[in-house]
PDB file of C-alpha atoms and ligand atoms in Angstrom:
ATOM      1  CA  MET B  10      58.747  25.432  15.507  1.00 97.00           C
ATOM      2  CA  LEU B  11      55.224  26.546  16.410  1.00 98.00           C
ATOM      3  CA  SER B  12      52.842  23.804  17.518  1.00 98.00           C
ATOM      4  CA  ILE B  13      49.225  24.932  17.600  1.00 98.00           C
ATOM      5  CA  ILE B  14      47.598  22.394  19.882  1.00 98.00           C
ATOM      6  CA  GLY B  15      43.889  21.944  20.575  1.00 98.00           C
ATOM      7  CA  ILE B  16      43.457  20.909  24.207  1.00 98.00           C
ATOM      8  CA  GLY B  17      39.769  19.969  24.058  1.00 98.00           C
ATOM      9  CA  LEU B  18      36.677  21.318  25.717  1.00 98.00           C
ATOM     10  CA  ASN B  19      36.713  20.307  29.337  1.00 97.00           C
ATOM     11  CA  ASP B  20      39.820  19.839  31.476  1.00 97.00           C
ATOM     12  CA  GLU B  21      43.512  18.905  31.537  1.00 97.00           C
ATOM     13  CA  LYS B  22      42.731  15.296  30.594  1.00 97.00           C
ATOM     14  CA  ASP B  23      41.377  16.159  27.145  1.00 98.00           C
ATOM     15  CA  ILE B  24      44.840  16.721  25.655  1.00 98.00           C
ATOM     16  CA  THR B  25      45.928  14.179  23.020  1.00 98.00           C
ATOM     17  CA  LEU B  26      49.100  12.132  23.560  1.00 98.00           C
ATOM     18  CA  LYS B  27      50.600  13.856  20.525  1.00 98.00           C
ATOM     19  CA  GLY B  28      49.825  17.259  22.026  1.00 98.00           C
ATOM     20  CA  LEU B  29      51.234  16.308  25.407  1.00 98.00           C
ATOM     21  CA  GLU B  30      54.501  15.048  23.904  1.00 98.00           C
ATOM     22  CA  LEU B  31      54.933  18.307  21.995  1.00 98.00           C
ATOM     23  CA  ILE B  32      54.242  20.404  25.096  1.00 98.00           C
ATOM     24  CA  LYS B  33      56.764  18.408  27.117  1.00 97.00           C
ATOM     25  CA  SER B  34      59.438  19.112  24.536  1.00 97.00           C
ATOM     26  CA  SER B  35      58.586  22.838  24.319  1.00 98.00           C
ATOM     27  CA  ASP B  36      60.699  25.746  25.524  1.00 98.00           C
ATOM     28  CA  PHE B  37      57.653  28.027  25.791  1.00 98.00           C
ATOM     29  CA  VAL B  38      53.996  27.123  26.341  1.00 98.00           C
ATOM     30  CA  TYR B  39      51.327  29.765  25.670  1.00 98.00           C
ATOM     31  CA  LEU B  40      47.625  29.312  26.401  1.00 98.00           C
ATOM     32  CA  GLU B  41      45.215  31.409  24.383  1.00 94.00           C
ATOM     33  CA  SER B  42      42.891  32.819  27.024  1.00 88.00           C
ATOM     34  CA  TYR B  43      40.289  34.946  25.231  1.00 94.00           C
ATOM     35  CA  THR B  44      38.076  32.753  23.040  1.00 95.00           C
ATOM     36  CA  SER B  45      36.915  30.060  25.481  1.00 96.00           C
ATOM     37  CA  ILE B  46      37.285  28.624  28.974  1.00 96.00           C
ATOM     38  CA  LEU B  47      37.988  25.224  30.460  1.00 96.00           C
ATOM     39  CA  GLN B  48      36.372  23.636  33.514  1.00 95.00           C
ATOM     40  CA  CYS B  49      39.713  23.378  35.316  1.00 96.00           C
ATOM     41  CA  ASN B  50      42.349  25.797  36.584  1.00 96.00           C
ATOM     42  CA  ILE B  51      45.566  26.630  34.754  1.00 96.00           C
ATOM     43  CA  SER B  52      47.427  24.992  37.665  1.00 97.00           C
ATOM     44  CA  ALA B  53      45.884  21.613  36.721  1.00 98.00           C
ATOM     45  CA  LEU B  54      47.296  22.000  33.198  1.00 98.00           C
ATOM     46  CA  GLU B  55      50.699  23.052  34.515  1.00 98.00           C
ATOM     47  CA  LYS B  56      50.802  20.082  36.868  1.00 98.00           C
ATOM     48  CA  LEU B  57      50.016  17.541  34.131  1.00 97.00           C
ATOM     49  CA  TYR B  58      52.311  19.162  31.548  1.00 97.00           C
ATOM     50  CA  ASN B  59      55.027  19.917  34.101  1.00 97.00           C
ATOM     51  CA  LYS B  60      55.479  23.267  32.351  1.00 97.00           C
ATOM     52  CA  LYS B  61      54.885  26.891  33.190  1.00 98.00           C
ATOM     53  CA  ILE B  62      52.038  28.318  31.094  1.00 98.00           C
ATOM     54  CA  ILE B  63      52.118  31.864  29.725  1.00 97.00           C
ATOM     55  CA  LEU B  64      48.620  33.314  29.306  1.00 96.00           C
ATOM     56  CA  ALA B  65      48.133  34.907  25.903  1.00 96.00           C
ATOM     57  CA  ASP B  66      45.340  37.481  25.684  1.00 95.00           C
ATOM     58  CA  ARG B  67      43.914  38.891  22.434  1.00 94.00           C
ATOM     59  CA  ASN B  68      46.351  41.798  22.433  1.00 95.00           C
ATOM     60  CA  LEU B  69      49.377  39.517  22.760  1.00 96.00           C
ATOM     61  CA  VAL B  70      48.206  37.141  20.017  1.00 96.00           C
ATOM     62  CA  GLU B  71      46.801  39.643  17.532  1.00 94.00           C
ATOM     63  CA  GLN B  72      49.110  42.657  18.072  1.00 95.00           C
ATOM     64  CA  LYS B  73      52.300  41.460  19.722  1.00 96.00           C
ATOM     65  CA  ALA B  74      52.869  37.895  18.508  1.00 96.00           C
ATOM     66  CA  GLU B  75      55.779  38.933  16.240  1.00 96.00           C
ATOM     67  CA  GLU B  76      57.722  40.178  19.291  1.00 96.00           C
ATOM     68  CA  THR B  77      56.814  37.239  21.540  1.00 97.00           C
ATOM     69  CA  ILE B  78      55.278  33.941  20.404  1.00 97.00           C
ATOM     70  CA  LEU B  79      56.513  34.042  16.793  1.00 98.00           C
ATOM     71  CA  LYS B  80      59.904  35.485  17.702  1.00 97.00           C
ATOM     72  CA  ASN B  81      60.484  32.572  20.086  1.00 97.00           C
ATOM     73  CA  ALA B  82      59.168  30.042  17.557  1.00 98.00           C
ATOM     74  CA  LYS B  83      61.884  31.033  15.053  1.00 97.00           C
ATOM     75  CA  THR B  84      64.597  29.414  17.151  1.00 97.00           C
ATOM     76  CA  LYS B  85      62.813  27.435  19.904  1.00 98.00           C
ATOM     77  CA  ASN B  86      59.989  24.944  20.297  1.00 98.00           C
ATOM     78  CA  VAL B  87      56.822  26.851  21.130  1.00 98.00           C
ATOM     79  CA  SER B  88      53.434  25.341  21.968  1.00 98.00           C
ATOM     80  CA  PHE B  89      50.396  27.527  21.479  1.00 98.00           C
ATOM     81  CA  LEU B  90      47.449  25.933  23.253  1.00 98.00           C
ATOM     82  CA  VAL B  91      43.882  26.522  22.152  1.00 98.00           C
ATOM     83  CA  ILE B  92      40.803  25.450  24.095  1.00 98.00           C
ATOM     84  CA  GLY B  93      38.726  23.175  21.851  1.00 98.00           C
ATOM     85  CA  ASP B  94      40.208  22.570  18.421  1.00 98.00           C
ATOM     86  CA  SER B  95      43.379  24.296  17.267  1.00 98.00           C
ATOM     87  CA  LEU B  96      41.910  26.010  14.214  1.00 97.00           C
ATOM     88  CA  SER B  97      38.191  26.537  14.694  1.00 95.00           C
ATOM     89  CA  ALA B  98      38.461  30.298  15.396  1.00 93.00           C
ATOM     90  CA  THR B  99      39.695  32.860  12.843  1.00 93.00           C
ATOM     91  CA  THR B 100      42.252  34.312  15.250  1.00 95.00           C
ATOM     92  CA  HIS B 101      44.091  30.968  15.392  1.00 96.00           C
ATOM     93  CA  VAL B 102      44.099  30.481  11.633  1.00 97.00           C
ATOM     94  CA  ASP B 103      45.577  33.973  11.483  1.00 96.00           C
ATOM     95  CA  ILE B 104      48.524  33.161  13.759  1.00 97.00           C
ATOM     96  CA  MET B 105      49.184  30.014  11.702  1.00 97.00           C
ATOM     97  CA  LYS B 106      49.312  32.144   8.517  1.00 97.00           C
ATOM     98  CA  ARG B 107      51.586  34.728  10.117  1.00 97.00           C
ATOM     99  CA  ALA B 108      53.954  31.992  11.287  1.00 98.00           C
ATOM    100  CA  LYS B 109      53.990  30.508   7.779  1.00 97.00           C
ATOM    101  CA  ASP B 110      54.784  33.931   6.258  1.00 97.00           C
ATOM    102  CA  LEU B 111      57.772  34.178   8.598  1.00 97.00           C
ATOM    103  CA  GLY B 112      59.024  30.772   7.468  1.00 97.00           C
ATOM    104  CA  ILE B 113      58.384  29.163  10.866  1.00 98.00           C
ATOM    105  CA  LYS B 114      57.796  25.409  10.868  1.00 98.00           C
ATOM    106  CA  ILE B 115      54.215  24.680  11.954  1.00 98.00           C
ATOM    107  CA  ASN B 116      52.680  21.687  13.595  1.00 97.00           C
ATOM    108  CA  ILE B 117      48.906  21.408  14.043  1.00 98.00           C
ATOM    109  CA  VAL B 118      47.329  19.072  16.599  1.00 98.00           C
ATOM    110  CA  HIS B 119      43.536  18.829  16.419  1.00 98.00           C
ATOM    111  CA  ASN B 120      41.058  18.091  19.186  1.00 98.00           C
ATOM    112  CA  ALA B 121      37.317  18.209  19.902  1.00 97.00           C
ATOM    113  CA  SER B 122      35.530  21.467  19.173  1.00 98.00           C
ATOM    114  CA  ILE B 123      32.203  22.991  20.113  1.00 98.00           C
ATOM    115  CA  LEU B 124      31.534  22.913  16.355  1.00 98.00           C
ATOM    116  CA  THR B 125      31.293  19.123  16.477  1.00 98.00           C
ATOM    117  CA  ALA B 126      30.389  18.554  20.160  1.00 98.00           C
ATOM    118  CA  VAL B 127      26.890  19.877  19.412  1.00 98.00           C
ATOM    119  CA  ALA B 128      26.232  16.523  17.728  1.00 98.00           C
ATOM    120  CA  GLU B 129      25.556  15.346  21.308  1.00 98.00           C
ATOM    121  CA  THR B 130      22.135  16.977  20.984  1.00 98.00           C
ATOM    122  CA  GLY B 131      21.222  14.402  18.321  1.00 98.00           C
ATOM    123  CA  LEU B 132      21.130  16.993  15.538  1.00 98.00           C
ATOM    124  CA  GLN B 133      23.062  15.936  12.441  1.00 98.00           C
ATOM    125  CA  LEU B 134      26.184  18.008  11.852  1.00 98.00           C
ATOM    126  CA  TYR B 135      25.603  17.886   8.080  1.00 98.00           C
ATOM    127  CA  LYS B 136      22.361  19.762   8.540  1.00 98.00           C
ATOM    128  CA  PHE B 137      23.885  22.808  10.235  1.00 98.00           C
ATOM    129  CA  GLY B 138      24.104  25.986   8.178  1.00 98.00           C
ATOM    130  CA  LYS B 139      26.461  28.881   8.783  1.00 98.00           C
ATOM    131  CA  THR B 140      27.628  29.236  12.397  1.00 98.00           C
ATOM    132  CA  THR B 141      27.146  32.657  13.935  1.00 98.00           C
ATOM    133  CA  SER B 142      27.926  34.497  17.147  1.00 97.00           C
ATOM    134  CA  ILE B 143      26.299  37.134  19.326  1.00 98.00           C
ATOM    135  CA  PRO B 144      28.576  39.826  20.751  1.00 97.00           C
ATOM    136  CA  PHE B 145      27.784  41.716  23.962  1.00 97.00           C
ATOM    137  CA  PRO B 146      25.685  44.731  22.955  1.00 93.00           C
ATOM    138  CA  GLU B 147      27.432  48.097  23.431  1.00 91.00           C
ATOM    139  CA  LYS B 148      25.971  51.592  23.314  1.00 90.00           C
ATOM    140  CA  ASN B 149      26.686  52.069  19.610  1.00 87.00           C
ATOM    141  CA  PHE B 150      27.249  48.460  18.650  1.00 86.00           C
ATOM    142  CA  ARG B 151      24.223  46.201  18.396  1.00 88.00           C
ATOM    143  CA  PRO B 152      24.877  43.969  15.395  1.00 92.00           C
ATOM    144  CA  GLU B 153      22.010  41.911  14.015  1.00 95.00           C
ATOM    145  CA  THR B 154      24.125  39.501  11.969  1.00 97.00           C
ATOM    146  CA  ALA B 155      23.246  36.472  14.099  1.00 98.00           C
ATOM    147  CA  TYR B 156      19.546  37.092  13.559  1.00 97.00           C
ATOM    148  CA  ASP B 157      20.027  37.319   9.776  1.00 97.00           C
ATOM    149  CA  VAL B 158      22.130  34.139   9.691  1.00 98.00           C
ATOM    150  CA  ILE B 159      19.439  32.271  11.653  1.00 98.00           C
ATOM    151  CA  LYS B 160      16.784  33.553   9.262  1.00 97.00           C
ATOM    152  CA  ASP B 161      18.788  32.446   6.205  1.00 98.00           C
ATOM    153  CA  ASN B 162      19.544  29.032   7.685  1.00 98.00           C
ATOM    154  CA  LEU B 163      15.896  28.501   8.640  1.00 98.00           C
ATOM    155  CA  SER B 164      14.781  29.366   5.115  1.00 97.00           C
ATOM    156  CA  LEU B 165      16.907  26.422   3.937  1.00 98.00           C
ATOM    157  CA  GLY B 166      15.703  24.144   6.761  1.00 98.00           C
ATOM    158  CA  LEU B 167      19.196  24.169   8.351  1.00 98.00           C
ATOM    159  CA  HIS B 168      20.138  24.241  12.040  1.00 98.00           C
ATOM    160  CA  THR B 169      22.103  27.208  13.427  1.00 98.00           C
ATOM    161  CA  LEU B 170      24.813  27.057  16.069  1.00 98.00           C
ATOM    162  CA  VAL B 171      25.045  30.399  17.865  1.00 98.00           C
ATOM    163  CA  LEU B 172      28.256  31.013  19.806  1.00 98.00           C
ATOM    164  CA  LEU B 173      27.982  33.493  22.665  1.00 98.00           C
ATOM    165  CA  ASP B 174      30.390  36.278  23.499  1.00 97.00           C
ATOM    166  CA  LEU B 175      32.771  35.887  26.401  1.00 96.00           C
ATOM    167  CA  ARG B 176      35.378  38.064  28.063  1.00 95.00           C
ATOM    168  CA  PRO B 177      37.194  35.824  30.525  1.00 94.00           C
ATOM    169  CA  SER B 178      39.481  38.671  31.690  1.00 92.00           C
ATOM    170  CA  GLU B 179      36.366  40.573  32.871  1.00 95.00           C
ATOM    171  CA  ASN B 180      34.616  37.389  34.038  1.00 95.00           C
ATOM    172  CA  ARG B 181      31.785  38.128  31.581  1.00 97.00           C
ATOM    173  CA  PHE B 182      30.112  35.285  29.748  1.00 98.00           C
ATOM    174  CA  MET B 183      26.914  35.595  27.737  1.00 98.00           C
ATOM    175  CA  THR B 184      24.209  33.176  28.865  1.00 98.00           C
ATOM    176  CA  VAL B 185      21.621  31.357  26.758  1.00 98.00           C
ATOM    177  CA  ASN B 186      19.001  33.531  28.472  1.00 98.00           C
ATOM    178  CA  GLN B 187      20.696  36.781  27.401  1.00 97.00           C
ATOM    179  CA  ALA B 188      21.138  35.478  23.850  1.00 98.00           C
ATOM    180  CA  ILE B 189      17.412  34.689  23.542  1.00 97.00           C
ATOM    181  CA  ASP B 190      16.578  38.160  24.886  1.00 96.00           C
ATOM    182  CA  ILE B 191      18.814  39.789  22.266  1.00 96.00           C
ATOM    183  CA  LEU B 192      17.342  37.766  19.375  1.00 96.00           C
ATOM    184  CA  VAL B 193      13.753  38.355  20.493  1.00 94.00           C
ATOM    185  CA  GLY B 194      14.553  42.086  20.855  1.00 93.00           C
ATOM    186  CA  ILE B 195      15.774  42.267  17.230  1.00 94.00           C
ATOM    187  CA  GLN B 196      12.710  40.391  16.038  1.00 92.00           C
ATOM    188  CA  GLU B 197      10.303  42.691  17.881  1.00 92.00           C
ATOM    189  CA  LYS B 198      12.054  45.717  16.407  1.00 93.00           C
ATOM    190  CA  ARG B 199      11.633  44.247  12.902  1.00 94.00           C
ATOM    191  CA  LYS B 200       8.078  43.107  13.623  1.00 94.00           C
ATOM    192  CA  GLU B 201       8.877  39.580  12.424  1.00 93.00           C
ATOM    193  CA  LYS B 202       8.126  36.117  13.760  1.00 90.00           C
ATOM    194  CA  ILE B 203      11.297  34.058  13.457  1.00 91.00           C
ATOM    195  CA  ILE B 204      11.754  33.197  17.141  1.00 90.00           C
ATOM    196  CA  THR B 205       8.480  33.482  18.999  1.00 89.00           C
ATOM    197  CA  GLU B 206       7.895  32.446  22.603  1.00 88.00           C
ATOM    198  CA  LYS B 207       6.852  29.036  21.286  1.00 92.00           C
ATOM    199  CA  THR B 208       9.836  28.416  18.999  1.00 94.00           C
ATOM    200  CA  LYS B 209      11.732  25.313  20.110  1.00 96.00           C
ATOM    201  CA  LEU B 210      15.407  25.928  20.835  1.00 98.00           C
ATOM    202  CA  ILE B 211      18.299  23.990  22.328  1.00 98.00           C
ATOM    203  CA  GLY B 212      20.538  25.528  24.966  1.00 98.00           C
ATOM    204  CA  CYS B 213      23.859  23.891  25.832  1.00 98.00           C
ATOM    205  CA  ALA B 214      26.318  24.522  28.634  1.00 98.00           C
ATOM    206  CA  ARG B 215      29.749  23.018  29.343  1.00 98.00           C
ATOM    207  CA  LEU B 216      29.586  20.350  26.608  1.00 98.00           C
ATOM    208  CA  GLY B 217      32.312  17.784  27.139  1.00 97.00           C
ATOM    209  CA  SER B 218      32.129  18.025  30.930  1.00 97.00           C
ATOM    210  CA  GLU B 219      30.394  15.720  33.381  1.00 96.00           C
ATOM    211  CA  ASP B 220      27.916  18.403  34.424  1.00 96.00           C
ATOM    212  CA  LYS B 221      27.022  19.490  30.908  1.00 98.00           C
ATOM    213  CA  ILE B 222      23.486  20.655  30.256  1.00 98.00           C
ATOM    214  CA  ILE B 223      21.478  20.199  27.081  1.00 98.00           C
ATOM    215  CA  LYS B 224      17.983  21.633  27.311  1.00 98.00           C
ATOM    216  CA  TYR B 225      15.325  21.502  24.603  1.00 98.00           C
ATOM    217  CA  GLY B 226      12.316  23.739  25.036  1.00 97.00           C
ATOM    218  CA  THR B 227      10.460  26.800  23.888  1.00 97.00           C
ATOM    219  CA  ALA B 228      12.190  30.175  23.842  1.00 96.00           C
ATOM    220  CA  LYS B 229      10.030  31.131  26.846  1.00 95.00           C
ATOM    221  CA  GLU B 230      11.083  28.025  28.830  1.00 97.00           C
ATOM    222  CA  LEU B 231      14.783  28.361  27.980  1.00 98.00           C
ATOM    223  CA  LYS B 232      14.799  32.064  28.815  1.00 96.00           C
ATOM    224  CA  GLU B 233      13.906  31.170  32.380  1.00 96.00           C
ATOM    225  CA  PHE B 234      16.152  28.122  32.741  1.00 98.00           C
ATOM    226  CA  ASP B 235      19.377  28.347  34.745  1.00 98.00           C
ATOM    227  CA  PHE B 236      22.202  26.811  32.663  1.00 98.00           C
ATOM    228  CA  GLY B 237      24.828  27.397  35.354  1.00 98.00           C
ATOM    229  CA  LYS B 238      28.510  28.023  34.705  1.00 97.00           C
ATOM    230  CA  PRO B 239      29.833  29.064  31.254  1.00 98.00           C
ATOM    231  CA  PRO B 240      30.436  28.480  28.438  1.00 98.00           C
ATOM    232  CA  HIS B 241      26.968  28.382  26.900  1.00 98.00           C
ATOM    233  CA  CYS B 242      25.764  28.147  23.306  1.00 98.00           C
ATOM    234  CA  LEU B 243      22.385  28.191  21.619  1.00 98.00           C
ATOM    235  CA  ILE B 244      21.036  26.100  18.763  1.00 98.00           C
ATOM    236  CA  ILE B 245      18.093  27.054  16.569  1.00 98.00           C
ATOM    237  CA  PRO B 246      16.949  23.784  15.014  1.00 98.00           C
ATOM    238  CA  GLY B 247      15.892  23.892  11.380  1.00 98.00           C
ATOM    239  CA  LYS B 248      13.751  21.195   9.849  1.00 97.00           C
ATOM    240  CA  MET B 249      14.366  18.120  11.974  1.00 97.00           C
ATOM    241  CA  HIS B 250      14.382  14.548  10.689  1.00 96.00           C
ATOM    242  CA  PHE B 251      12.147  12.373  12.896  1.00 95.00           C
ATOM    243  CA  ALA B 252      15.248  10.611  14.301  1.00 96.00           C
ATOM    244  CA  GLU B 253      16.691  13.980  15.333  1.00 98.00           C
ATOM    245  CA  GLU B 254      13.392  15.024  16.869  1.00 96.00           C
ATOM    246  CA  GLU B 255      13.139  11.773  18.798  1.00 97.00           C
ATOM    247  CA  PHE B 256      16.660  12.107  20.250  1.00 98.00           C
ATOM    248  CA  VAL B 257      16.382  15.773  21.074  1.00 98.00           C
ATOM    249  CA  GLY B 258      13.054  15.067  22.794  1.00 97.00           C
ATOM    250  CA  GLN B 259      14.885  13.448  25.730  1.00 97.00           C
ATOM    251  CA  PHE B 260      16.304  16.874  26.639  1.00 98.00           C
ATOM    252  CA  LYS B 261      12.881  18.464  27.204  1.00 95.00           C
TER     253      LYS B 261
HETATM  254  C1  SAM G   7      35.071  31.046  19.735  1.00 90.59           C
HETATM  255  S1  SAM G   7      34.313  29.621  20.317  1.00 90.59           S
HETATM  256  C2  SAM G   7      35.697  28.649  20.732  1.00 90.59           C
HETATM  257  C3  SAM G   7      35.966  27.626  19.752  1.00 90.59           C
HETATM  258  C4  SAM G   7      36.942  26.612  20.317  1.00 90.59           C
HETATM  259  N1  SAM G   7      38.268  26.856  19.790  1.00 90.59           N
HETATM  260  C5  SAM G   7      36.475  25.236  19.944  1.00 90.59           C
HETATM  261  O1  SAM G   7      37.091  24.611  19.067  1.00 90.59           O
HETATM  262  O2  SAM G   7      35.503  24.768  20.548  1.00 90.59           O
HETATM  263  C6  SAM G   7      33.787  30.020  21.926  1.00 90.59           C
HETATM  264  C7  SAM G   7      32.295  29.904  22.105  1.00 90.59           C
HETATM  265  O3  SAM G   7      31.867  28.584  21.832  1.00 90.59           O
HETATM  266  C8  SAM G   7      30.878  28.180  22.777  1.00 90.59           C
HETATM  267  N2  SAM G   7      31.455  27.067  23.543  1.00 90.59           N
HETATM  268  C9  SAM G   7      32.757  26.720  23.622  1.00 90.59           C
HETATM  269  N3  SAM G   7      32.912  25.624  24.376  1.00 90.59           N
HETATM  270  C10 SAM G   7      31.676  25.269  24.788  1.00 90.59           C
HETATM  271  C11 SAM G   7      31.173  24.201  25.591  1.00 90.59           C
HETATM  272  N4  SAM G   7      31.991  23.291  26.107  1.00 90.59           N
HETATM  273  N5  SAM G   7      29.828  24.142  25.820  1.00 90.59           N
HETATM  274  C12 SAM G   7      28.990  25.057  25.285  1.00 90.59           C
HETATM  275  N6  SAM G   7      29.408  26.080  24.516  1.00 90.59           N
HETATM  276  C13 SAM G   7      30.731  26.187  24.261  1.00 90.59           C
HETATM  277  C14 SAM G   7      30.567  29.378  23.641  1.00 90.59           C
HETATM  278  O4  SAM G   7      29.470  30.065  23.084  1.00 90.59           O
HETATM  279  C15 SAM G   7      31.858  30.165  23.539  1.00 90.59           C
HETATM  280  O5  SAM G   7      31.640  31.520  23.777  1.00 90.59           O
END
């Protein structure tokens, strides 16, 4: 059996009782280690679960799962841990589908996700449009998809959640400041005025933790603000209801 278990956003204590019981009865416990990070060490998880954790990088999950995770799940109990919710990233939906194709019994345990934690800003989840992400720019890879998604969402008055690239194995995490720089760069190239220095944005860091930061301010202000440790995300508010505006105002 393969149990895909969301372990929440912050630390070892965010696991659900259902998730913990499944882990305790598992023969193998994998932790997906490439799409997000927790605010605690792996040792804290191992101590609470009383299990050895096998780190699963992108290559293991996307290229070698048939020989490892899925092979084990055919005959043993395997827990596959995901930071945040179990199925909010495409790569995790993919492993669920592959397990199903192989006739492996699947168990899904949900948890909090960044996709819903952003409600802490006071913005209504129903008024978010398509979520987008900004990858680290490479020499020949500078996609502008995030900018286009923001533009489309804004034209409908919708908020945009922008997820920021991270590469935990290289200790590289995109900051809110870098994300604003990238978006402003695209805009200047296109000679448009979607995110000017005065556009109000919301930057978030470490939502779900005690030292989380939510900061509401102009692009200029947020570009200079130090959000501290990762992970960070950026929100481009669309048309705000006065109740949203009032709540968000406390984060100025
Ligand atoms: C691919 S998403 C991970 C989704 C995760 N499975 C979930 O359900 O939350 C990773 C990105 O979400 C954002 N993110 C994740 N957790 C966050 C947090 N606690 N605070 C702020 N941003 C976060 C960051 O931009 C990070 O690079």
